[in-house]
PDB file of C-alpha atoms and ligand atoms in Angstrom:
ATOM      1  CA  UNK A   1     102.222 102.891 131.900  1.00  0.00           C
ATOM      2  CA  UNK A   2     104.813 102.898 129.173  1.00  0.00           C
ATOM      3  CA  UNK A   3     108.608 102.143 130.204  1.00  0.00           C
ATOM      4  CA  UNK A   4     111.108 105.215 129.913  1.00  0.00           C
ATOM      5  CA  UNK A   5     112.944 103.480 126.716  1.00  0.00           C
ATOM      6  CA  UNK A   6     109.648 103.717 124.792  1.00  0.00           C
ATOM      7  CA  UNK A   7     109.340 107.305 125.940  1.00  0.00           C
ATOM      8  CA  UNK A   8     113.019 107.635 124.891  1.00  0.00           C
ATOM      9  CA  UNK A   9     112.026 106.048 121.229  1.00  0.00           C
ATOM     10  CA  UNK A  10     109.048 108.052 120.734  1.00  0.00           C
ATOM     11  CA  UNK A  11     111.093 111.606 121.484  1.00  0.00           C
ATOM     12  CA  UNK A  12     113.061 110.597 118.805  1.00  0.00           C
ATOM     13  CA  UNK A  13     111.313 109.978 116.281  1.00  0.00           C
ATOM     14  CA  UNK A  14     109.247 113.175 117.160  1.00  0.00           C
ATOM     15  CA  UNK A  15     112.601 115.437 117.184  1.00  0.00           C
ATOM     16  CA  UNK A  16     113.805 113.750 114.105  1.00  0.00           C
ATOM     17  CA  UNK A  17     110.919 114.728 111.891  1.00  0.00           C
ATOM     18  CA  UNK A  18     110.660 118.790 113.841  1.00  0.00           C
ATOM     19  CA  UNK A  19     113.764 118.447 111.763  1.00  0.00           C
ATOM     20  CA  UNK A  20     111.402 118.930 108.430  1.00  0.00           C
ATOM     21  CA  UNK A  21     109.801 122.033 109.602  1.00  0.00           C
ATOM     22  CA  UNK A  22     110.764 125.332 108.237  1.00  0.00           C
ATOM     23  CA  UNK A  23     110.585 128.927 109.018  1.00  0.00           C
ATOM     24  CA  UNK A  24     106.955 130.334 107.518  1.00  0.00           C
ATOM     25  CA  UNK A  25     105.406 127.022 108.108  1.00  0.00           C
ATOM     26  CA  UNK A  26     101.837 126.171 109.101  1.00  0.00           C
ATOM     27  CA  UNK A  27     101.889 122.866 110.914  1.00  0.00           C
ATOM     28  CA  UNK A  28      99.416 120.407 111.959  1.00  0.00           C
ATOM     29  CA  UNK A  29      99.687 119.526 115.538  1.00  0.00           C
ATOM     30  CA  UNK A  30      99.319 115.664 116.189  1.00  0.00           C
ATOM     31  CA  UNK A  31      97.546 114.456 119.169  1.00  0.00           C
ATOM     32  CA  UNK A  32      98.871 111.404 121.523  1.00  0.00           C
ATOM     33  CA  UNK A  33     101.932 111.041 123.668  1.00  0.00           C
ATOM     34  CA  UNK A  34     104.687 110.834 120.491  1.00  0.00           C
ATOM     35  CA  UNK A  35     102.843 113.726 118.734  1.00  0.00           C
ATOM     36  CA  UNK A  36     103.663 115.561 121.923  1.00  0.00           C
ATOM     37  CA  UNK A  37     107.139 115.449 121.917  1.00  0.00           C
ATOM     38  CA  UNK A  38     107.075 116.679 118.566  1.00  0.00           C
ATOM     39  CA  UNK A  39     104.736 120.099 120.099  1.00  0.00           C
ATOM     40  CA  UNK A  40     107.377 120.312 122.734  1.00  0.00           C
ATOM     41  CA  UNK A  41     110.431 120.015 120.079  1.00  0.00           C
ATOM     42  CA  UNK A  42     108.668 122.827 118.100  1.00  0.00           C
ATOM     43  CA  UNK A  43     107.533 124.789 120.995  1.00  0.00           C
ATOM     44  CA  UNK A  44     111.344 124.832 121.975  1.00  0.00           C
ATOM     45  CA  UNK A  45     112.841 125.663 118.400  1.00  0.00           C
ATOM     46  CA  UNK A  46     110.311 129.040 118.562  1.00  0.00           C
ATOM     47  CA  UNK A  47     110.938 129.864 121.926  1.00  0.00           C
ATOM     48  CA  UNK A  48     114.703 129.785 120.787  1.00  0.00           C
ATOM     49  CA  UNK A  49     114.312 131.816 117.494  1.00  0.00           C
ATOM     50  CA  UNK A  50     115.215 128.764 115.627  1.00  0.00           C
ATOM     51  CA  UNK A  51     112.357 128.532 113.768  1.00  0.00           C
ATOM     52  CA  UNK A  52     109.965 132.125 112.903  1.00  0.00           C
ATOM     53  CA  UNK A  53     106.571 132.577 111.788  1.00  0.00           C
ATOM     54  CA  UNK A  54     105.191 129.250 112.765  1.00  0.00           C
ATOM     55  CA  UNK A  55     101.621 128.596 112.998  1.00  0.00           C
ATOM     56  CA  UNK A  56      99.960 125.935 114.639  1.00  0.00           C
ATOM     57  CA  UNK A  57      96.733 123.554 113.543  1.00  0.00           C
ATOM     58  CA  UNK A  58      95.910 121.413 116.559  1.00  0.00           C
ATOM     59  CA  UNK A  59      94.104 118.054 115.841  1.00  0.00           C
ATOM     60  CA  UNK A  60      92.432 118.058 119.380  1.00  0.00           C
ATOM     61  CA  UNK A  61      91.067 120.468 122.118  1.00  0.00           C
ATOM     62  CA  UNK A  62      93.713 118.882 124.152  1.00  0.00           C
ATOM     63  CA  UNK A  63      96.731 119.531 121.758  1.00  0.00           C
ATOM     64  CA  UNK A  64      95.163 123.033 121.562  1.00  0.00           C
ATOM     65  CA  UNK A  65      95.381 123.550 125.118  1.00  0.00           C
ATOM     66  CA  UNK A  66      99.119 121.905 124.772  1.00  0.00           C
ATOM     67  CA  UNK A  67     100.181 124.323 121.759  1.00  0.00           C
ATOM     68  CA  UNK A  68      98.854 127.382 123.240  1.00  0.00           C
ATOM     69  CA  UNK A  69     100.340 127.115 126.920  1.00  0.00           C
ATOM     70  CA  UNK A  70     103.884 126.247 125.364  1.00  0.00           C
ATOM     71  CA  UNK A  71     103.571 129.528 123.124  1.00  0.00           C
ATOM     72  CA  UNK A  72     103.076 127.854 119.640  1.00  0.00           C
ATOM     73  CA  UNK A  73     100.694 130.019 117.514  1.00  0.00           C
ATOM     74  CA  UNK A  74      97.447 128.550 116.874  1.00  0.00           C
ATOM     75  CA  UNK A  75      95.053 128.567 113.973  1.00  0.00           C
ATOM     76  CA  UNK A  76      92.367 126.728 113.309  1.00  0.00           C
ATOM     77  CA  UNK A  77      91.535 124.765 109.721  1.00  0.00           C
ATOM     78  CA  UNK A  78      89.262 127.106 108.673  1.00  0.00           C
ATOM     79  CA  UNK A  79      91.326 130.179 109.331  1.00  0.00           C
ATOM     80  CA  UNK A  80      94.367 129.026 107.043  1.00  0.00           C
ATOM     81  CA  UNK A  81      91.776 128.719 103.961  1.00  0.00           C
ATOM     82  CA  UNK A  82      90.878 132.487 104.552  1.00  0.00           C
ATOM     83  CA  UNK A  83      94.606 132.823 104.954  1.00  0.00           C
ATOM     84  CA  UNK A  84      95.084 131.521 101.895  1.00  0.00           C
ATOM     85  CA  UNK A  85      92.169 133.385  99.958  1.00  0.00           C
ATOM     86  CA  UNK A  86      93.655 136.421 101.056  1.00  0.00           C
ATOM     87  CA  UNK A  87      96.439 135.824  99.756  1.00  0.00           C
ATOM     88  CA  UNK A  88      95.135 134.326  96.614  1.00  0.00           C
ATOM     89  CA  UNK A  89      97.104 131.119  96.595  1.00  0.00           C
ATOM     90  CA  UNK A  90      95.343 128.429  94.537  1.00  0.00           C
ATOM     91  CA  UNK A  91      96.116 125.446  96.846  1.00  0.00           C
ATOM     92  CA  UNK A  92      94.079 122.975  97.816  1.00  0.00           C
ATOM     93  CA  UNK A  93      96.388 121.530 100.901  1.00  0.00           C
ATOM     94  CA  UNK A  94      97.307 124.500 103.272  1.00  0.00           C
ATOM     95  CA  UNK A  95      98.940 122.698 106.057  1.00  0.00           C
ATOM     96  CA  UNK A  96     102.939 122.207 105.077  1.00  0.00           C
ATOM     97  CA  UNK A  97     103.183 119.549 107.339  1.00  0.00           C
ATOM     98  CA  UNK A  98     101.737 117.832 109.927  1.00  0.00           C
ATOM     99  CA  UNK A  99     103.476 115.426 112.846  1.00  0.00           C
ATOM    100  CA  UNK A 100     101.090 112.866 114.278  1.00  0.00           C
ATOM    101  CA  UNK A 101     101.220 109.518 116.029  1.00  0.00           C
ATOM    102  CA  UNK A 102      99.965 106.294 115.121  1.00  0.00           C
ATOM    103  CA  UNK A 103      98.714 102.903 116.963  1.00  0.00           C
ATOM    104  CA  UNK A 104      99.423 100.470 114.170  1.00  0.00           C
ATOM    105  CA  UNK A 105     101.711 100.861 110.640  1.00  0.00           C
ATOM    106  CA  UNK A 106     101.723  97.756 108.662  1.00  0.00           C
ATOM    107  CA  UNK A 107     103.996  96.845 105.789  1.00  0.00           C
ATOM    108  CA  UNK A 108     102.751  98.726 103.537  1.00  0.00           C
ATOM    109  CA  UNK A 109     102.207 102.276 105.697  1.00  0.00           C
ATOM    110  CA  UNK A 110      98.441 101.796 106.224  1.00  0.00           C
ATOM    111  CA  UNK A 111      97.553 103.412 109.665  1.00  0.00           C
ATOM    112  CA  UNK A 112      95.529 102.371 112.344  1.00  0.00           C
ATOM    113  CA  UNK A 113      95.279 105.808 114.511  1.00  0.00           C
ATOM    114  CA  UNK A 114      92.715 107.117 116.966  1.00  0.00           C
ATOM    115  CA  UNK A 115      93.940 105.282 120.554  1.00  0.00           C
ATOM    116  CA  UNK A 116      93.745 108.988 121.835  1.00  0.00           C
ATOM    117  CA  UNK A 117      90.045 109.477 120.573  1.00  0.00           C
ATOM    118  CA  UNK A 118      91.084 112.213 117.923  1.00  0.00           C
ATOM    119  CA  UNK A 119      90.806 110.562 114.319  1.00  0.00           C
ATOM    120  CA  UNK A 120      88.246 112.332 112.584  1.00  0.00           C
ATOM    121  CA  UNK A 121      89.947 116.191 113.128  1.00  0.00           C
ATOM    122  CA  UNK A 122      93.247 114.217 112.586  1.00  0.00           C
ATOM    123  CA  UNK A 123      92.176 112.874 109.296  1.00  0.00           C
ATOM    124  CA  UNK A 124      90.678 116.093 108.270  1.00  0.00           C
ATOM    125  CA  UNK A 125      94.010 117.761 109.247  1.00  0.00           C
ATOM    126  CA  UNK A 126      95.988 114.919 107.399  1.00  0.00           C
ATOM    127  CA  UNK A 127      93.944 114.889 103.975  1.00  0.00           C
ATOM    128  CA  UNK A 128      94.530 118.781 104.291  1.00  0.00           C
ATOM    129  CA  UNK A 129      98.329 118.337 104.546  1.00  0.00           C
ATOM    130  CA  UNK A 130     101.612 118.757 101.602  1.00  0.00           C
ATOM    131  CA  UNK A 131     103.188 116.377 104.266  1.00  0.00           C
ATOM    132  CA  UNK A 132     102.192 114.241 106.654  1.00  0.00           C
ATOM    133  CA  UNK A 133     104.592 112.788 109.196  1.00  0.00           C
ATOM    134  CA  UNK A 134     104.106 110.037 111.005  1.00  0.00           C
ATOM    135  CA  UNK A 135     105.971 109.256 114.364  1.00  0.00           C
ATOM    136  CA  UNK A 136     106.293 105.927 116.164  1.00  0.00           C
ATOM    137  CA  UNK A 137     108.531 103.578 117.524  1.00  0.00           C
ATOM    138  CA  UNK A 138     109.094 100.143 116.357  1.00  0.00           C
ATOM    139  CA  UNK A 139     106.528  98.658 118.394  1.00  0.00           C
ATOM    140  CA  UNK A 140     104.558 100.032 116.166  1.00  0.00           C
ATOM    141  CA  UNK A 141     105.127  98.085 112.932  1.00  0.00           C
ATOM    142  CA  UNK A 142     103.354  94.853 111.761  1.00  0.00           C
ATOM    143  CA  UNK A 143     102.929  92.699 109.094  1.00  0.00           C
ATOM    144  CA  UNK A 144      98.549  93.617 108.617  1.00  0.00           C
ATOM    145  CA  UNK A 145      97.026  96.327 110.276  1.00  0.00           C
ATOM    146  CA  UNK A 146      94.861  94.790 113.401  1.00  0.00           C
ATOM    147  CA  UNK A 147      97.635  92.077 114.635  1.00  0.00           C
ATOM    148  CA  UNK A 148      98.385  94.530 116.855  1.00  0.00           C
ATOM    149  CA  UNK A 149      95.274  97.219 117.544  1.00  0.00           C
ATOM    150  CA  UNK A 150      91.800  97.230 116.921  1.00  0.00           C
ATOM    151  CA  UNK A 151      90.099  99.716 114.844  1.00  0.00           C
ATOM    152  CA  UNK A 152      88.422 102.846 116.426  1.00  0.00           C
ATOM    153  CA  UNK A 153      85.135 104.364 114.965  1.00  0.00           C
ATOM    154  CA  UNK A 154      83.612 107.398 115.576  1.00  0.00           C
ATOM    155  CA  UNK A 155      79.560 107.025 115.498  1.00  0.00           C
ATOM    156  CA  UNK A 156      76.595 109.027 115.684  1.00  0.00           C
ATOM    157  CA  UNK A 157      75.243 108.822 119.484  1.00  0.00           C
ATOM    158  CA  UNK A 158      71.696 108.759 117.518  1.00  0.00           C
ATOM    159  CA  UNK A 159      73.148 105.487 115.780  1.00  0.00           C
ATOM    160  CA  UNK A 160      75.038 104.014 118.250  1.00  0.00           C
ATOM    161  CA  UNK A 161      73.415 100.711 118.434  1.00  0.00           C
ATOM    162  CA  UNK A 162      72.780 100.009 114.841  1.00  0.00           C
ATOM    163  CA  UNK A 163      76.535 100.923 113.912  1.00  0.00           C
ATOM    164  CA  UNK A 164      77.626  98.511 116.787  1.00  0.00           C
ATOM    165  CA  UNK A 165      75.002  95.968 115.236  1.00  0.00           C
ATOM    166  CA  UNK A 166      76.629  96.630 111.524  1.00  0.00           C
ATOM    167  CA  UNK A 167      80.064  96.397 112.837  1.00  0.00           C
ATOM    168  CA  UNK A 168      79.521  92.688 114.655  1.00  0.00           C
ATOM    169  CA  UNK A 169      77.915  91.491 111.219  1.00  0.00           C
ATOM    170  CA  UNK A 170      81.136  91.721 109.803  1.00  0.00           C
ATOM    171  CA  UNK A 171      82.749  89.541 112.257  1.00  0.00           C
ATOM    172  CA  UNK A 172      84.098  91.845 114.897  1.00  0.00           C
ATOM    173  CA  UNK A 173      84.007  92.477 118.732  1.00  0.00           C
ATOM    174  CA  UNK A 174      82.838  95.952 119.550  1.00  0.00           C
ATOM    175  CA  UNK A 175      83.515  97.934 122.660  1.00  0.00           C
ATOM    176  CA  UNK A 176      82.055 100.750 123.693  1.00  0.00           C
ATOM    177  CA  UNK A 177      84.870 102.944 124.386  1.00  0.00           C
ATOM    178  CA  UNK A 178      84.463 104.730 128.097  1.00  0.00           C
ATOM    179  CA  UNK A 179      85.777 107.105 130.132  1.00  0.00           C
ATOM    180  CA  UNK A 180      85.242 106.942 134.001  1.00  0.00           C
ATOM    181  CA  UNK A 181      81.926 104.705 133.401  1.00  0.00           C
ATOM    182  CA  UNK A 182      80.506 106.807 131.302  1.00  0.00           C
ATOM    183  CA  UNK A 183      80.643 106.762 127.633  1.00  0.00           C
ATOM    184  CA  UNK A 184      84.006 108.639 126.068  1.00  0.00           C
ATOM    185  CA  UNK A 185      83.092 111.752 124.221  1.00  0.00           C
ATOM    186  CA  UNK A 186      84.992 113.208 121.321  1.00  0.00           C
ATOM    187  CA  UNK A 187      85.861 116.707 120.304  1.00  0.00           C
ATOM    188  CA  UNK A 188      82.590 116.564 118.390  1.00  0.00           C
ATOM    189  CA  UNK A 189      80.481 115.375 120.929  1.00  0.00           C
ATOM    190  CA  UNK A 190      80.207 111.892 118.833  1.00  0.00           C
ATOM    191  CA  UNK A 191      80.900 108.173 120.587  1.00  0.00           C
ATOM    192  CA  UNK A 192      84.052 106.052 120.018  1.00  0.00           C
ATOM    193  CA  UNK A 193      83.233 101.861 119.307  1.00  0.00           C
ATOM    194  CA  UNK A 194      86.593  99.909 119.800  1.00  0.00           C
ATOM    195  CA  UNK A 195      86.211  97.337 116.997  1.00  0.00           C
ATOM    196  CA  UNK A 196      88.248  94.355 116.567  1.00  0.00           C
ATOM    197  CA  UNK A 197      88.247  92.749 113.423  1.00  0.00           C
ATOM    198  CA  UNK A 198      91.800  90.446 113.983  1.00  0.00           C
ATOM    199  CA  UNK A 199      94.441  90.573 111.440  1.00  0.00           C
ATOM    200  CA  UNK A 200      92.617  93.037 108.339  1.00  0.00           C
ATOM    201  CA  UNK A 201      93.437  91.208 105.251  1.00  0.00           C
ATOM    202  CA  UNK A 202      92.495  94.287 102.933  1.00  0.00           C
ATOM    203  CA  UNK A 203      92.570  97.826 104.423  1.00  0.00           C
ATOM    204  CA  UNK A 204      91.469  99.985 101.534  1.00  0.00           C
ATOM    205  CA  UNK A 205      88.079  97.480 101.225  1.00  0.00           C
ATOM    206  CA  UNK A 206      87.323  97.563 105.036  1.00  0.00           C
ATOM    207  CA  UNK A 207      87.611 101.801 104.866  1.00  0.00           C
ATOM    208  CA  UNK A 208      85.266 101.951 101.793  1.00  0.00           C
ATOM    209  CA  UNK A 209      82.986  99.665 103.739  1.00  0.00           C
ATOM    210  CA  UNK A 210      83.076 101.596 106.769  1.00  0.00           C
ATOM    211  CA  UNK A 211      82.911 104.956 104.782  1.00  0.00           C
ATOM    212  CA  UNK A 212      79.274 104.007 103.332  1.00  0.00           C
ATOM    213  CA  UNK A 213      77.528 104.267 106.522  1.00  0.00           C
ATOM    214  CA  UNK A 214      75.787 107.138 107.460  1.00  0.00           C
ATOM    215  CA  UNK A 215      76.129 106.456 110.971  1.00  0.00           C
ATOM    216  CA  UNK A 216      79.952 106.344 111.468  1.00  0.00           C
ATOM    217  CA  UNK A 217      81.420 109.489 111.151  1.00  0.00           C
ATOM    218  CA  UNK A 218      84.759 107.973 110.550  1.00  0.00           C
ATOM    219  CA  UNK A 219      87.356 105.455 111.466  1.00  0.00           C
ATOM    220  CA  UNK A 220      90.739 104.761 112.196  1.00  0.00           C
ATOM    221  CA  UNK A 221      91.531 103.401 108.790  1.00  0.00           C
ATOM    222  CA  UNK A 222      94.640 105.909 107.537  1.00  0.00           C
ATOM    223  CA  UNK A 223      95.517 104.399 103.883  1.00  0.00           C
ATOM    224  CA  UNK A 224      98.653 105.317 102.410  1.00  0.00           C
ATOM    225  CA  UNK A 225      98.220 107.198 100.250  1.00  0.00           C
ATOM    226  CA  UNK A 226      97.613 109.859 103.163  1.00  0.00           C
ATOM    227  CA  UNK A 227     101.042 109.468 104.371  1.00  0.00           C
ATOM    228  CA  UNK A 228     104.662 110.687 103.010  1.00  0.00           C
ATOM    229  CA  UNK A 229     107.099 109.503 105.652  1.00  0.00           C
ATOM    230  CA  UNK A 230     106.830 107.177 108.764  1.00  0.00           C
ATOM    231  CA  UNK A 231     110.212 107.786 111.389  1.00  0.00           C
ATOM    232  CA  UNK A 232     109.960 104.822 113.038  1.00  0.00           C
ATOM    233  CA  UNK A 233     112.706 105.174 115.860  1.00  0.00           C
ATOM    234  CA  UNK A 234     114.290 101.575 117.357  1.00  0.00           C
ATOM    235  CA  UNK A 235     117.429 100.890 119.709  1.00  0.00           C
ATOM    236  CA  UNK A 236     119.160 101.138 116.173  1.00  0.00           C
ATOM    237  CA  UNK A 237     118.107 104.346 115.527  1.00  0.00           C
ATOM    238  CA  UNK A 238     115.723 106.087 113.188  1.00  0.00           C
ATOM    239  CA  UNK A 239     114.500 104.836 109.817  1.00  0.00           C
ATOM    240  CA  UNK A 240     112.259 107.018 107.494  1.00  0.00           C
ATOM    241  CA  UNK A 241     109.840 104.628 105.700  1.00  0.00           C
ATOM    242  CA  UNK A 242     107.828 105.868 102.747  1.00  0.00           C
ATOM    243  CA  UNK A 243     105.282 104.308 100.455  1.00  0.00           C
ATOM    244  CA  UNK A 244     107.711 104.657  97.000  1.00  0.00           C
TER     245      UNK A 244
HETATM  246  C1  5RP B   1      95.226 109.822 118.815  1.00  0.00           C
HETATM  247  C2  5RP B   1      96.130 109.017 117.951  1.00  0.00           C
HETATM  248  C3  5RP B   1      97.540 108.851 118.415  1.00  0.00           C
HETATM  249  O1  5RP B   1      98.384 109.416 117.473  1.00  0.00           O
HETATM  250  C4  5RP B   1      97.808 107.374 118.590  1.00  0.00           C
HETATM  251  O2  5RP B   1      96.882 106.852 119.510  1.00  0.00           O
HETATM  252  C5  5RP B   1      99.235 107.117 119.072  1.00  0.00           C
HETATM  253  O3  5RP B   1      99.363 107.589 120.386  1.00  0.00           O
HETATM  254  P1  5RP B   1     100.736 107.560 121.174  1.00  0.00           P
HETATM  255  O4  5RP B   1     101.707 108.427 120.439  1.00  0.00           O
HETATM  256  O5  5RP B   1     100.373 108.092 122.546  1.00  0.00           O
HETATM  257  O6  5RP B   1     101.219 106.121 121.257  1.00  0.00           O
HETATM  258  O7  5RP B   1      95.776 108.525 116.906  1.00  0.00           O
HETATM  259  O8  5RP B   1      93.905 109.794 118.341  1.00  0.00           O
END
């Protein structure tokens, strides 16, 4: 259980970077306990008339549930590229921006995310994205990407034991991830191996490894080039790191 000031940190960062989002807005919903506070910021600002014509693009079943109970409107990937047929708007990103958390931002704003079990729709939702925002507090930051977290990777059930098999050939411990004894199950109904490769030396090379196999679906890996900002909130209050 997290103490209240990292609760306190995490809000912040999360209300800081609502902040961005403007009326007409579609917005990719993050998932995890910083991503939210950022739902419940938004929620808020709507419920308020502060912000109008907000739709909502959750990244999870669970931050679906979340965005439709606090009264955000929610549409789904698929239905913003109709949206945007209809309206005959030759863009390739429809998502303004989208607010998610992260387990791990090293010094150069490579990502490890997927703690909560929702990296593949959030990677979908951040590669479809003008901006993505990422929200964390300092506890977050290292030097290289694994000092900190290990790498999650969604796999095939079908391949599950020859992905684990691949994934200790390159050096790492791999956990099953699980849920009340039984294997955890994500939105798509794929398995989750907790992989721990120690400090990751080269990020970009370890994701184009990882991306070759058929039998991972995805992983954690978030280079930066996928991100714009990172508000990283401490007891000195909020920075806004970005890659230039
Ligand atoms: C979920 C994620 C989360 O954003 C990540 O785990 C951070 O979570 P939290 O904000 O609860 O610390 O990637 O898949």
């Amino acid at each position: 259980m997290e103490n209240s000031e990292t609760q306190i940190l995490k809000k912040s960062a999360a209300e800081n970077a609502v902040e961005e989002i403007k009326d007409g807005m579609i917005v990719g919903l993050g998932t995890g306990s910083t991503a939210k506070f950022a739902i419940e910021s938004l929620a808020k600002k709507i419920k308020e008339g502060k912000l109008k014509n907000i739709y909502g693009v959750p990244t999870s079943n669970k931050t679906k549930e979340l965005a439709i109970q606090l009264g955000i409107p929610v549409i789904s990937l698929n239905e913003c590229y109709k949206k945007l047929s209809s309206e005959n708007i030759n863009d390739l990103k429809p998502i303004d921006i989208t607010i998610d958390g992260a387990d791990e931002v090293d010094s150069e704003l490579n990502l490890i995310k997927g703690g909560g079990g929702a990296l593949l729709r959030e990677k979908v939702i951040a590669q479809n994205t003008k901006s993505f925002l990422v929200v964390v507090d300092e506890s977050k930051l290292s030097d290289k990407l694994g000092e900190k977290f290990f790498v999650p990777v969604e796999v095939l059930q079908f391949a599950l034991e020859s992905e684990k098999s691949f994934l200790e050939s390159l050096g790492a411990k791999v956990v099953l991830r699980k849920n009340n004894d039984e294997p955890f199950l994500t939105d798509e109904g794929n398995f989750i191996l907790d992989v721990y490769f120690g400090k990751i030396e080269n990020p970009a090379e370890l994701s184009s490894i990882l991306n070759e196999r058929a039998g991972i679906v995805e992983h954690g890996i978030f280079l930066n080039k996928l991100v714009d900002k990172v508000y990283c909130s401490s007891h000195n209050g909020i920075k806004i790191l970005s890659v230039s």
